Amino acid sequence: MSLLQLQSIRSFYGQIQALHDISLHVGQGEIVTLIGSNGAGKSTTLKAICGQVKTTGKILFEGNEIQSHPPHTIAELGIAHVPEGRRIFPGLTVKENLEMGAFQVKDKKQITERMERVFQYFPRVKERLSQKGGTMSGGEQQMLAIGRGLMMNPKILLLDEPSMGLAPVVVEQIFEIIQKLNQTGMTILLVEQNAYQALQIADRGYVIQTGSIALQDHADALLGNEQIREAYLA
Ligand code: ATP
């Protein structure tokens, strides 16, 4: 059984249909990547999973239908969304930003334990706990955004363009951390314009074109596919 399964998803912004029958699945322990050009529908697919856009079709998480749940219930089930553009709280400290990720947890000890776990992946976040989120570099803010997602203790992380706007060396670090998270058991659905690097760490990939899935395959096969190379890996 897949951890997450989308069946014939159609999503709408008012009258505009952004997704046309998207079907995909993510198995426990996988990294699956969605690649495609600007406006293809990658972010909308993540929003559909999180209940943030009007959607028809079925979304199954651990075998249960979740498409009619409100966003907070979907989050509580173990689906953490780290949106595009990082969206940390710039005026709050790094520690407060992390705490926001565990807002539903009342037990202080549990919050501290989760924070310690975040620091294992992001030691740099620990060094900056009392600093305002907005004063951190782009890469550090991305790390904080992922860390905040981890504070929910999710079963799956939905990452929307974590490499966006970051210097190549920082992008490298972010991808290494994503890989490390996966190696320690986290299932990941990764949206990326940086298709080459995403496919290098992914198990499988889906290519989205104008709201539909144009191609799906093992990451190695997509990396070796001539059409994909020309369109997305140039
Ligand atoms: P990007 O990398 O640019 O975010 P994407 O593949 O994630 O691209 P989406 O953001 O999912 O693409 O957008 C899919 C389509 O939906 C696009 O045609 C976009 O213009 C449209 N769209 C996205 N958000 C909205 C919105 N809030 N209102 C209306 N249309 C939207």
XYZ file of N, CA and C and ligand atoms in Angstrom:
733
model
N 0.837 -1.201 0.000
C 0.000 0.000 0.000
C 0.879 1.261 0.000
N 0.493 2.220 -0.845
C 1.234 3.484 -0.861
C 0.896 4.306 0.367
N 1.853 5.082 0.816
C 1.584 5.993 1.927
C 0.597 7.076 1.459
N 0.884 7.597 0.274
C 0.047 8.667 -0.279
C -0.326 8.322 -1.716
N -1.581 8.509 -2.016
C -2.033 8.200 -3.367
C -3.013 9.262 -3.855
N -2.771 9.776 -5.041
C -3.691 10.743 -5.659
C -4.368 10.052 -6.834
N -5.686 10.134 -6.882
C -6.425 9.489 -7.968
C -7.260 10.525 -8.712
N -6.895 10.767 -9.953
C -7.639 11.680 -10.843
C -7.951 13.024 -10.186
N -6.899 13.697 -9.775
C -7.063 14.983 -9.098
C -7.246 16.119 -10.109
N -8.300 16.880 -9.886
C -8.532 18.099 -10.683
C -8.616 19.250 -9.698
N -7.837 20.281 -9.909
C -7.868 21.424 -8.987
C -8.201 22.702 -9.744
N -8.873 23.588 -9.029
C -9.418 24.792 -9.671
C -9.089 26.047 -8.870
N -8.689 27.094 -9.586
C -8.629 28.434 -9.001
C -9.787 29.198 -9.631
N -10.882 29.316 -8.943
C -12.085 29.907 -9.548
C -12.492 29.069 -10.749
N -12.578 29.709 -11.912
C -12.971 28.996 -13.134
C -11.792 28.287 -13.792
N -10.585 28.627 -13.345
C -9.401 28.075 -14.022
C -9.051 26.701 -13.475
N -8.985 25.724 -14.382
C -8.587 24.378 -13.948
C -7.072 24.250 -14.087
N -6.402 24.077 -12.956
C -4.929 24.016 -12.963
C -4.413 22.588 -13.055
N -5.185 21.607 -12.542
C -4.751 20.204 -12.626
C -5.809 19.375 -13.337
N -5.333 18.497 -14.225
C -6.231 17.658 -15.028
C -5.921 16.197 -14.760
N -6.703 15.574 -13.918
C -6.565 14.127 -13.679
C -5.153 13.688 -13.298
N -4.626 14.317 -12.288
C -3.302 13.912 -11.790
C -3.470 12.669 -10.906
N -2.753 11.609 -11.263
C -2.718 10.411 -10.426
C -1.261 10.094 -10.135
N -0.961 9.917 -8.877
C 0.412 9.557 -8.526
C 0.410 8.885 -7.167
N 1.523 8.258 -6.841
C 1.613 7.634 -5.522
C 3.013 7.794 -4.966
N 3.085 7.789 -3.647
C 4.373 7.870 -2.954
C 4.401 6.726 -1.951
N 5.383 5.854 -2.084
C 5.505 4.720 -1.168
C 6.250 5.130 0.096
N 6.004 4.389 1.153
C 6.707 4.594 2.412
C 8.222 4.564 2.165
N 8.921 5.588 2.627
C 10.384 5.601 2.529
C 10.940 6.108 1.209
N 10.084 6.492 0.288
C 10.573 6.959 -1.015
C 10.874 8.462 -1.011
N 11.725 8.861 -1.969
C 11.747 10.268 -2.389
C 11.159 10.265 -3.793
N 10.064 10.986 -3.942
C 9.439 11.118 -5.256
C 9.506 12.589 -5.624
N 9.895 12.867 -6.869
C 9.992 14.265 -7.264
C 9.008 14.592 -8.381
N 8.482 15.818 -8.311
C 7.624 16.339 -9.378
C 8.442 17.392 -10.097
N 8.671 17.180 -11.376
C 9.416 18.181 -12.122
C 8.532 18.740 -13.239
N 8.920 19.898 -13.738
C 8.111 20.539 -14.770
C 8.432 22.018 -14.784
N 8.024 22.695 -15.868
C 8.395 24.104 -15.968
C 7.462 24.975 -15.131
N 7.749 26.276 -15.159
C 6.946 27.271 -14.453
C 5.480 27.155 -14.781
N 4.646 27.125 -13.767
C 3.201 27.126 -14.007
C 2.629 25.778 -14.430
N 3.429 24.723 -14.380
C 2.959 23.398 -14.831
C 1.918 22.805 -13.887
N 1.994 23.185 -12.610
C 1.015 22.661 -11.644
C 1.655 21.909 -10.482
N 2.948 22.052 -10.314
C 3.654 21.313 -9.251
C 3.204 21.786 -7.868
N 3.238 23.110 -7.660
C 2.829 23.646 -6.348
C 1.368 23.360 -6.078
N 0.555 23.439 -7.138
C -0.879 23.177 -6.966
C -1.116 21.738 -6.521
N -0.297 20.819 -7.014
C -0.441 19.414 -6.599
C -0.211 19.292 -5.087
N 0.809 19.975 -4.585
C 1.058 19.926 -3.131
C -0.087 20.599 -2.372
N -0.570 21.707 -2.910
C -1.694 22.407 -2.248
C -2.941 21.534 -2.225
N -3.148 20.776 -3.293
C -4.317 19.877 -3.337
C -4.213 18.845 -2.215
N -3.025 18.295 -2.026
C -2.834 17.286 -0.973
C -3.149 17.895 0.394
N -2.750 19.157 0.577
C -2.918 19.821 1.885
C -4.297 20.441 2.071
N -5.172 20.311 1.090
C -6.515 20.861 1.221
C -6.571 22.367 1.058
N -5.616 22.922 0.293
C -5.556 24.380 0.167
C -6.104 24.911 -1.150
N -6.630 24.018 -1.985
C -7.188 24.485 -3.252
C -8.371 23.574 -3.584
N -9.369 24.159 -4.247
C -10.588 23.385 -4.547
C -10.241 22.216 -5.490
N -10.567 21.014 -5.046
C -10.077 19.830 -5.748
C -11.151 18.745 -5.813
N -11.226 18.045 -6.938
C -12.055 16.834 -7.005
C -11.134 15.640 -7.238
N -11.656 14.444 -7.024
C -10.840 13.233 -7.116
C -10.569 12.718 -5.710
N -9.757 11.669 -5.642
C -9.500 11.069 -4.334
C -8.045 11.234 -3.911
N -7.861 11.521 -2.627
C -6.511 11.537 -2.062
C -6.523 10.594 -0.865
N -5.693 9.562 -0.951
C -5.630 8.575 0.121
C -4.313 8.713 0.864
N -4.405 8.777 2.190
C -3.199 8.790 3.025
C -3.313 7.632 3.989
N -2.355 6.750 3.971
C -2.395 5.501 4.736
C -3.709 4.751 4.474
N -4.175 4.838 3.242
C -5.372 4.104 2.843
C -6.695 4.806 3.126
N -6.626 5.964 3.814
C -7.870 6.669 4.141
C -8.050 7.913 3.278
N -9.290 8.150 2.887
C -9.560 9.339 2.063
C -9.424 10.612 2.895
N -8.682 11.570 2.389
C -8.463 12.809 3.151
C -8.912 14.048 2.386
N -9.436 13.851 1.152
C -9.674 15.030 0.302
C -10.727 15.987 0.836
N -11.567 15.515 1.753
C -12.544 16.482 2.272
C -12.178 17.003 3.662
N -10.985 16.663 4.137
C -10.557 17.181 5.446
C -10.054 18.620 5.334
N -10.227 19.408 6.399
C -9.637 20.765 6.398
C -8.114 20.679 6.556
N -7.395 21.729 6.123
C -5.926 21.691 6.138
C -5.318 21.292 7.489
N -5.885 21.778 8.609
C -5.245 21.471 9.902
C -5.359 19.986 10.241
N -6.457 19.351 9.814
C -6.612 17.914 10.066
C -5.601 17.133 9.228
N -5.421 17.566 7.994
C -4.458 16.897 7.105
C -3.053 17.000 7.702
N -2.732 18.171 8.237
C -1.420 18.355 8.882
C -1.290 17.428 10.091
N -2.343 17.355 10.876
C -2.297 16.520 12.089
C -2.153 15.033 11.766
N -2.613 14.635 10.585
C -2.470 13.230 10.182
C -1.011 12.872 9.887
N -0.171 13.911 9.694
C 1.254 13.639 9.473
C 1.771 14.084 8.119
N 1.097 15.068 7.524
C 1.547 15.598 6.232
C 2.061 17.018 6.454
N 3.368 17.200 6.330
C 3.958 18.530 6.551
C 4.292 19.168 5.212
N 3.829 20.391 5.038
C 4.032 21.128 3.785
C 5.026 22.253 4.049
N 6.126 22.251 3.316
C 7.076 23.367 3.410
C 6.924 24.153 2.113
N 6.161 25.269 2.169
C 5.776 25.929 0.913
C 6.927 26.642 0.219
N 6.684 26.951 -1.033
C 7.636 27.711 -1.837
C 7.896 29.064 -1.169
N 9.111 29.550 -1.283
C 9.410 30.879 -0.759
C 9.595 30.907 0.753
N 9.683 29.716 1.350
C 10.072 29.535 2.750
C 9.073 30.000 3.791
N 8.528 31.213 3.654
C 7.471 31.674 4.562
C 7.705 31.356 6.035
N 8.872 31.679 6.522
C 9.062 31.624 7.966
C 8.487 32.919 8.538
N 8.402 33.033 9.852
C 7.934 34.273 10.463
C 9.167 35.139 10.727
N 9.389 36.175 9.912
C 10.658 36.915 9.997
C 10.850 37.645 11.322
N 9.733 38.062 11.943
C 9.834 38.833 13.188
C 9.968 37.973 14.437
N 9.751 36.675 14.283
C 9.895 35.773 15.433
C 11.311 35.197 15.451
N 11.734 34.779 16.637
C 13.069 34.173 16.709
C 13.028 32.797 16.058
N 14.218 32.282 15.835
C 14.349 30.948 15.244
C 13.646 29.926 16.133
N 13.845 30.057 17.449
C 13.224 29.117 18.393
C 11.687 29.217 18.310
N 11.193 30.445 18.282
C 9.730 30.629 18.194
C 9.178 30.062 16.885
N 9.949 30.248 15.795
C 9.529 29.675 14.513
C 9.411 28.153 14.614
N 10.385 27.532 15.258
C 10.341 26.066 15.406
C 9.145 25.661 16.255
N 8.924 26.412 17.331
C 7.800 26.088 18.231
C 6.463 26.158 17.497
N 6.367 27.097 16.536
C 5.125 27.218 15.756
C 4.818 25.924 15.004
N 5.872 25.204 14.628
C 5.694 23.938 13.908
C 5.066 22.858 14.782
N 5.176 23.024 16.098
C 4.637 22.017 17.026
C 3.522 22.620 17.865
N 2.780 23.562 17.277
C 1.777 24.300 18.065
C 0.713 23.391 18.683
N 0.503 22.235 18.076
C -0.547 21.340 18.613
C -0.035 20.479 19.767
N 1.293 20.564 20.035
C 1.868 19.760 21.122
C 1.924 20.587 22.404
N 1.370 20.037 23.473
C 1.344 20.797 24.733
C 2.535 20.435 25.631
N 3.031 19.215 25.486
C 4.084 18.693 26.347
C 5.448 19.348 26.011
N 5.963 20.140 26.964
C 7.225 20.880 26.741
C 8.383 19.937 26.417
N 8.412 18.820 27.127
C 9.506 17.860 26.951
C 9.509 17.319 25.518
N 8.319 17.058 25.031
C 8.202 16.535 23.668
C 8.683 17.581 22.648
N 8.356 18.834 22.916
C 8.789 19.913 22.024
C 10.322 19.981 22.012
N 10.922 19.907 23.205
C 12.383 19.947 23.302
C 13.011 18.765 22.563
N 12.426 17.603 22.707
C 12.967 16.414 22.018
C 12.906 16.574 20.503
N 11.795 17.109 20.050
C 11.666 17.303 18.597
C 12.680 18.326 18.096
N 12.885 19.370 18.915
C 13.844 20.406 18.527
C 15.253 19.814 18.445
N 15.596 18.967 19.401
C 16.913 18.315 19.400
C 17.084 17.490 18.123
N 16.008 16.871 17.697
C 16.069 16.062 16.482
C 16.309 16.958 15.256
N 15.662 18.117 15.240
C 15.865 19.069 14.145
C 17.339 19.508 14.113
N 17.918 19.734 15.298
C 19.314 20.191 15.362
C 20.284 19.146 14.820
N 19.904 17.875 14.896
C 20.781 16.832 14.340
C 20.957 17.037 12.834
N 19.898 17.487 12.192
C 19.986 17.733 10.753
C 20.507 19.132 10.452
N 20.143 20.062 11.316
C 20.473 21.467 11.064
C 21.207 22.088 12.250
N 22.480 21.742 12.434
C 23.218 22.309 13.570
C 23.270 23.833 13.511
N 23.237 24.376 12.293
C 23.326 25.835 12.155
C 22.105 26.551 12.717
N 20.977 25.868 12.662
C 19.747 26.440 13.225
C 19.889 26.562 14.742
N 20.548 25.584 15.340
C 20.739 25.597 16.790
C 21.588 26.789 17.228
N 22.590 27.103 16.407
C 23.485 28.220 16.748
C 22.771 29.570 16.703
N 21.613 29.615 16.059
C 20.941 30.898 15.849
C 19.570 30.995 16.513
N 19.370 30.211 17.540
C 18.038 30.100 18.152
C 17.379 31.404 18.576
N 18.197 32.348 19.097
C 17.593 33.572 19.622
C 17.561 34.694 18.586
N 18.086 34.391 17.392
C 18.105 35.390 16.323
C 16.733 35.468 15.651
N 16.364 36.657 15.150
C 15.107 36.792 14.416
C 15.220 36.025 13.088
N 14.170 35.279 12.750
C 14.176 34.474 11.532
C 14.548 35.276 10.294
N 14.022 36.502 10.211
C 14.233 37.335 9.027
C 15.667 37.795 8.828
N 16.497 37.661 9.856
C 17.896 38.109 9.718
C 18.806 36.974 9.233
N 18.249 35.797 9.027
C 19.078 34.678 8.576
C 19.250 34.722 7.056
N 20.271 34.027 6.571
C 20.494 33.955 5.121
C 19.378 33.106 4.487
N 19.282 33.172 3.167
C 18.254 32.408 2.455
C 18.343 30.919 2.753
N 19.566 30.402 2.743
C 19.761 28.977 2.986
C 19.351 28.593 4.402
N 19.716 29.456 5.354
C 19.355 29.180 6.759
C 17.844 29.238 6.943
N 17.199 30.178 6.251
C 15.731 30.267 6.348
C 15.076 29.018 5.769
N 15.668 28.500 4.690
C 15.124 27.259 4.113
C 15.283 26.107 5.106
N 16.432 26.061 5.766
C 16.669 25.019 6.763
C 15.672 25.149 7.910
N 15.429 26.400 8.304
C 14.461 26.645 9.376
C 13.057 26.212 8.944
N 12.713 26.513 7.693
C 11.375 26.137 7.194
C 11.212 24.623 7.199
N 12.239 23.906 6.789
C 12.161 22.433 6.809
C 12.120 21.949 8.262
N 12.939 22.589 9.099
C 12.965 22.241 10.526
C 11.598 22.437 11.167
N 10.942 23.521 10.797
C 9.602 23.785 11.347
C 8.633 22.676 10.922
N 8.760 22.232 9.668
C 7.938 21.110 9.192
C 8.211 19.845 10.002
N 9.470 19.613 10.326
C 9.828 18.402 11.082
C 9.291 18.442 12.507
N 9.086 19.650 13.024
C 8.570 19.793 14.397
C 7.174 19.174 14.545
N 6.487 18.989 13.415
C 5.171 18.321 13.457
C 5.309 16.817 13.613
N 6.559 16.347 13.504
C 6.813 14.898 13.521
C 6.000 14.195 12.429
N 6.179 14.670 11.179
C 5.313 14.179 10.101
C 5.690 12.780 9.616
N 4.789 12.180 8.853
C 5.070 10.907 8.193
C 5.544 11.149 6.761
N 5.207 12.318 6.243
C 5.682 12.683 4.898
C 5.951 14.186 4.876
N 7.017 14.551 4.163
C 7.344 15.973 3.981
C 7.075 16.339 2.531
N 6.285 17.395 2.330
C 6.061 17.911 0.982
C 6.918 19.165 0.847
N 7.945 19.097 0.031
C 8.883 20.218 -0.086
C 8.683 20.921 -1.421
N 8.364 22.213 -1.363
C 8.136 22.975 -2.592
C 9.339 23.851 -2.914
N 10.082 23.440 -3.920
C 11.248 24.176 -4.418
C 12.205 24.625 -3.324
N 12.720 23.694 -2.543
C 13.636 24.095 -1.466
C 14.914 24.769 -1.969
N 15.255 24.568 -3.233
C 16.523 25.137 -3.718
C 16.354 26.530 -4.307
N 15.112 27.014 -4.352
C 14.846 28.268 -5.061
C 15.634 29.449 -4.505
N 16.328 30.138 -5.389
C 17.027 31.367 -5.035
C 18.269 31.182 -4.183
N 18.758 29.959 -4.068
C 19.930 29.737 -3.219
C 21.185 29.513 -4.070
N 22.323 29.905 -3.506
C 23.600 29.716 -4.200
C 23.885 28.222 -4.355
N 24.589 27.834 -5.445
C 24.828 26.409 -5.724
C 25.372 25.614 -4.529
N 26.276 26.197 -3.775
C 26.860 25.458 -2.656
C 25.815 25.197 -1.564
N 24.904 26.144 -1.393
C 23.839 25.986 -0.396
C 22.808 24.962 -0.890
N 22.528 25.025 -2.204
C 21.604 24.056 -2.799
C 22.126 22.642 -2.543
N 23.413 22.485 -2.742
C 24.075 21.192 -2.492
C 23.817 20.708 -1.060
N 23.977 21.624 -0.107
C 23.765 21.278 1.317
C 22.318 20.873 1.569
N 21.385 21.636 0.983
C 19.956 21.342 1.195
C 19.629 19.946 0.644
N 20.138 19.655 -0.549
C 19.876 18.330 -1.130
C 20.494 17.219 -0.292
N 21.668 17.480 0.260
C 22.298 16.473 1.135
C 21.438 16.199 2.362
N 20.869 17.267 2.921
C 20.033 17.115 4.114
C 18.746 16.355 3.772
N 18.174 16.659 2.612
C 16.952 15.952 2.196
C 17.252 14.453 2.085
N 18.422 14.159 1.510
C 18.816 12.761 1.357
C 19.017 12.094 2.720
N 19.636 12.836 3.634
C 19.883 12.301 4.972
C 18.558 12.051 5.711
N 17.638 12.982 5.565
C 16.313 12.812 6.183
C 15.658 11.534 5.675
N 15.785 11.328 4.372
C 15.186 10.142 3.775
C 15.873 8.857 4.261
N 17.193 8.949 4.380
C 17.931 7.751 4.840
C 17.570 7.379 6.271
N 17.106 8.366 7.042
C 16.696 8.049 8.411
C 15.180 7.827 8.489
N 14.563 7.575 7.333
C 13.193 7.070 7.339
C 12.095 8.003 6.858
N 12.427 9.247 6.518
C 11.367 10.183 6.134
C 10.977 9.999 4.662
N 9.691 9.938 4.424
C 9.164 9.886 3.061
C 9.048 11.319 2.542
N 9.435 11.530 1.293
C 9.501 12.909 0.787
C 8.896 13.033 -0.611
N 8.035 14.040 -0.753
C 7.543 14.423 -2.079
C 8.142 15.801 -2.367
N 8.989 15.830 -3.376
C 9.838 16.995 -3.632
C 9.483 17.653 -4.959
N 9.053 18.906 -4.897
C 8.807 19.691 -6.106
C 10.071 20.484 -6.418
N 10.546 20.379 -7.645
C 11.777 21.096 -7.986
C 11.807 21.560 -9.437
N 12.345 22.751 -9.642
C 12.669 23.174 -11.010
C 14.079 22.702 -11.338
N 14.835 22.482 -10.271
C 16.190 21.988 -10.396
C 16.125 20.470 -10.609
N 15.660 20.099 -11.821
C 15.308 18.700 -12.074
C 16.501 17.761 -11.948
N 17.642 18.220 -12.407
C 18.813 17.346 -12.412
C 19.161 16.887 -10.994
N 19.274 17.853 -10.088
C 19.629 17.493 -8.714
C 18.523 16.706 -8.009
N 17.273 17.079 -8.305
C 16.157 16.367 -7.680
C 16.168 14.900 -8.105
N 16.374 14.660 -9.391
C 16.359 13.275 -9.887
C 17.548 12.474 -9.364
N 18.621 13.175 -9.056
C 19.783 12.461 -8.528
C 19.554 11.883 -7.138
N 18.661 12.513 -6.358
C 18.423 11.958 -5.019
C 17.094 11.188 -4.955
N 16.272 11.290 -6.005
C 14.934 10.688 -5.946
C 14.945 9.213 -6.360
N 13.926 8.486 -5.895
C 13.702 7.120 -6.368
C 12.944 7.155 -7.691
N 11.889 7.973 -7.716
C 11.051 8.067 -8.908
C 10.686 9.518 -9.161
N 10.228 9.786 -10.381
C 9.818 11.141 -10.711
C 8.611 11.166 -11.613
N 7.866 12.262 -11.506
C 6.737 12.529 -12.401
C 7.020 13.852 -13.099
N 6.789 13.876 -14.405
C 6.951 15.114 -15.156
C 5.563 15.703 -15.366
N 5.366 16.926 -14.890
C 4.064 17.584 -15.042
C 4.150 18.648 -16.127
N 3.198 18.575 -17.047
C 3.106 19.567 -18.127
C 1.682 20.077 -18.194
N 1.527 21.389 -18.128
C 0.211 22.032 -18.156
C -0.864 21.241 -17.395
N -0.548 20.929 -16.175
C -1.534 20.344 -15.270
C -1.775 18.851 -15.414
N -0.998 18.191 -16.281
C -1.159 16.738 -16.446
C 0.189 16.045 -16.294
N 0.124 14.755 -15.976
C 1.374 14.004 -15.899
C 1.747 13.525 -17.291
N 2.912 14.000 -17.760
C 3.346 13.667 -19.114
C 4.155 12.380 -19.108
N 4.813 12.112 -18.007
C 5.730 10.971 -17.958
C 6.013 10.625 -16.509
N 6.176 9.350 -16.227
C 6.607 8.938 -14.893
C 7.557 7.769 -15.041
N 8.572 7.741 -14.200
C 9.546 6.650 -14.318
C 10.479 6.675 -13.114
N 11.355 5.677 -13.082
C 12.411 5.691 -12.079
C 13.319 6.884 -12.382
N 13.893 7.442 -11.333
C 14.697 8.648 -11.503
C 15.848 8.421 -12.496
N 16.491 7.263 -12.408
C 17.612 6.968 -13.323
C 17.155 7.003 -14.777
N 15.983 6.436 -15.024
C 15.458 6.377 -16.384
C 15.144 7.795 -16.885
N 14.594 8.627 -16.001
C 14.284 10.004 -16.411
C 15.573 10.775 -16.690
N 16.597 10.524 -15.871
C 17.887 11.199 -16.082
C 18.492 10.807 -17.434
N 18.215 9.577 -17.864
C 18.785 9.100 -19.123
C 17.889 9.339 -20.331
N 16.687 9.877 -20.090
C 15.723 10.071 -21.177
C 16.088 11.314 -22.006
N 16.259 11.107 -23.307
C 16.737 12.185 -24.177
C 15.813 13.414 -24.161
N 14.480 13.153 -24.214
C 13.519 14.272 -24.217
C 13.589 15.067 -22.920
N 13.713 14.340 -21.817
C 13.793 15.005 -20.512
C 15.084 15.810 -20.425
N 16.140 15.225 -20.920
C 17.434 15.930 -20.886
C 17.319 17.263 -21.622
N 16.713 17.209 -22.802
C 16.594 18.432 -23.609
C 15.682 19.461 -22.962
N 14.547 18.987 -22.420
C 13.541 19.928 -21.905
C 13.874 20.454 -20.511
N 14.429 19.606 -19.654
C 14.552 20.006 -18.245
C 15.954 19.956 -17.662
N 16.860 19.286 -18.355
C 18.177 19.111 -17.726
C 19.270 19.899 -18.436
N 18.869 20.709 -19.406
C 19.872 21.421 -20.213
C 20.664 22.402 -19.351
P 5.967 27.477 -10.272
O 7.258 26.802 -10.221
O 5.976 28.706 -11.120
O 5.293 27.661 -8.950
P 4.155 25.289 -10.662
O 4.412 24.143 -11.551
O 4.293 25.066 -9.219
O 5.047 26.499 -11.126
P 1.514 26.198 -10.054
O 1.956 27.279 -9.144
O 0.967 24.971 -9.475
O 2.709 25.799 -11.019
O 0.478 26.801 -11.084
C -0.322 26.010 -11.973
C -1.284 26.898 -12.732
O -2.228 27.449 -11.835
C -0.611 28.070 -13.426
O -1.274 28.264 -14.658
C -0.867 29.218 -12.497
O -0.940 30.428 -13.198
C -2.209 28.872 -11.903
N -2.343 29.410 -10.540
C -1.530 29.145 -9.483
N -1.942 29.789 -8.379
C -3.048 30.486 -8.739
C -3.949 31.348 -8.061
N -3.806 31.624 -6.758
N -4.966 31.892 -8.771
C -5.138 31.606 -10.085
N -4.334 30.802 -10.781
C -3.295 30.239 -10.139
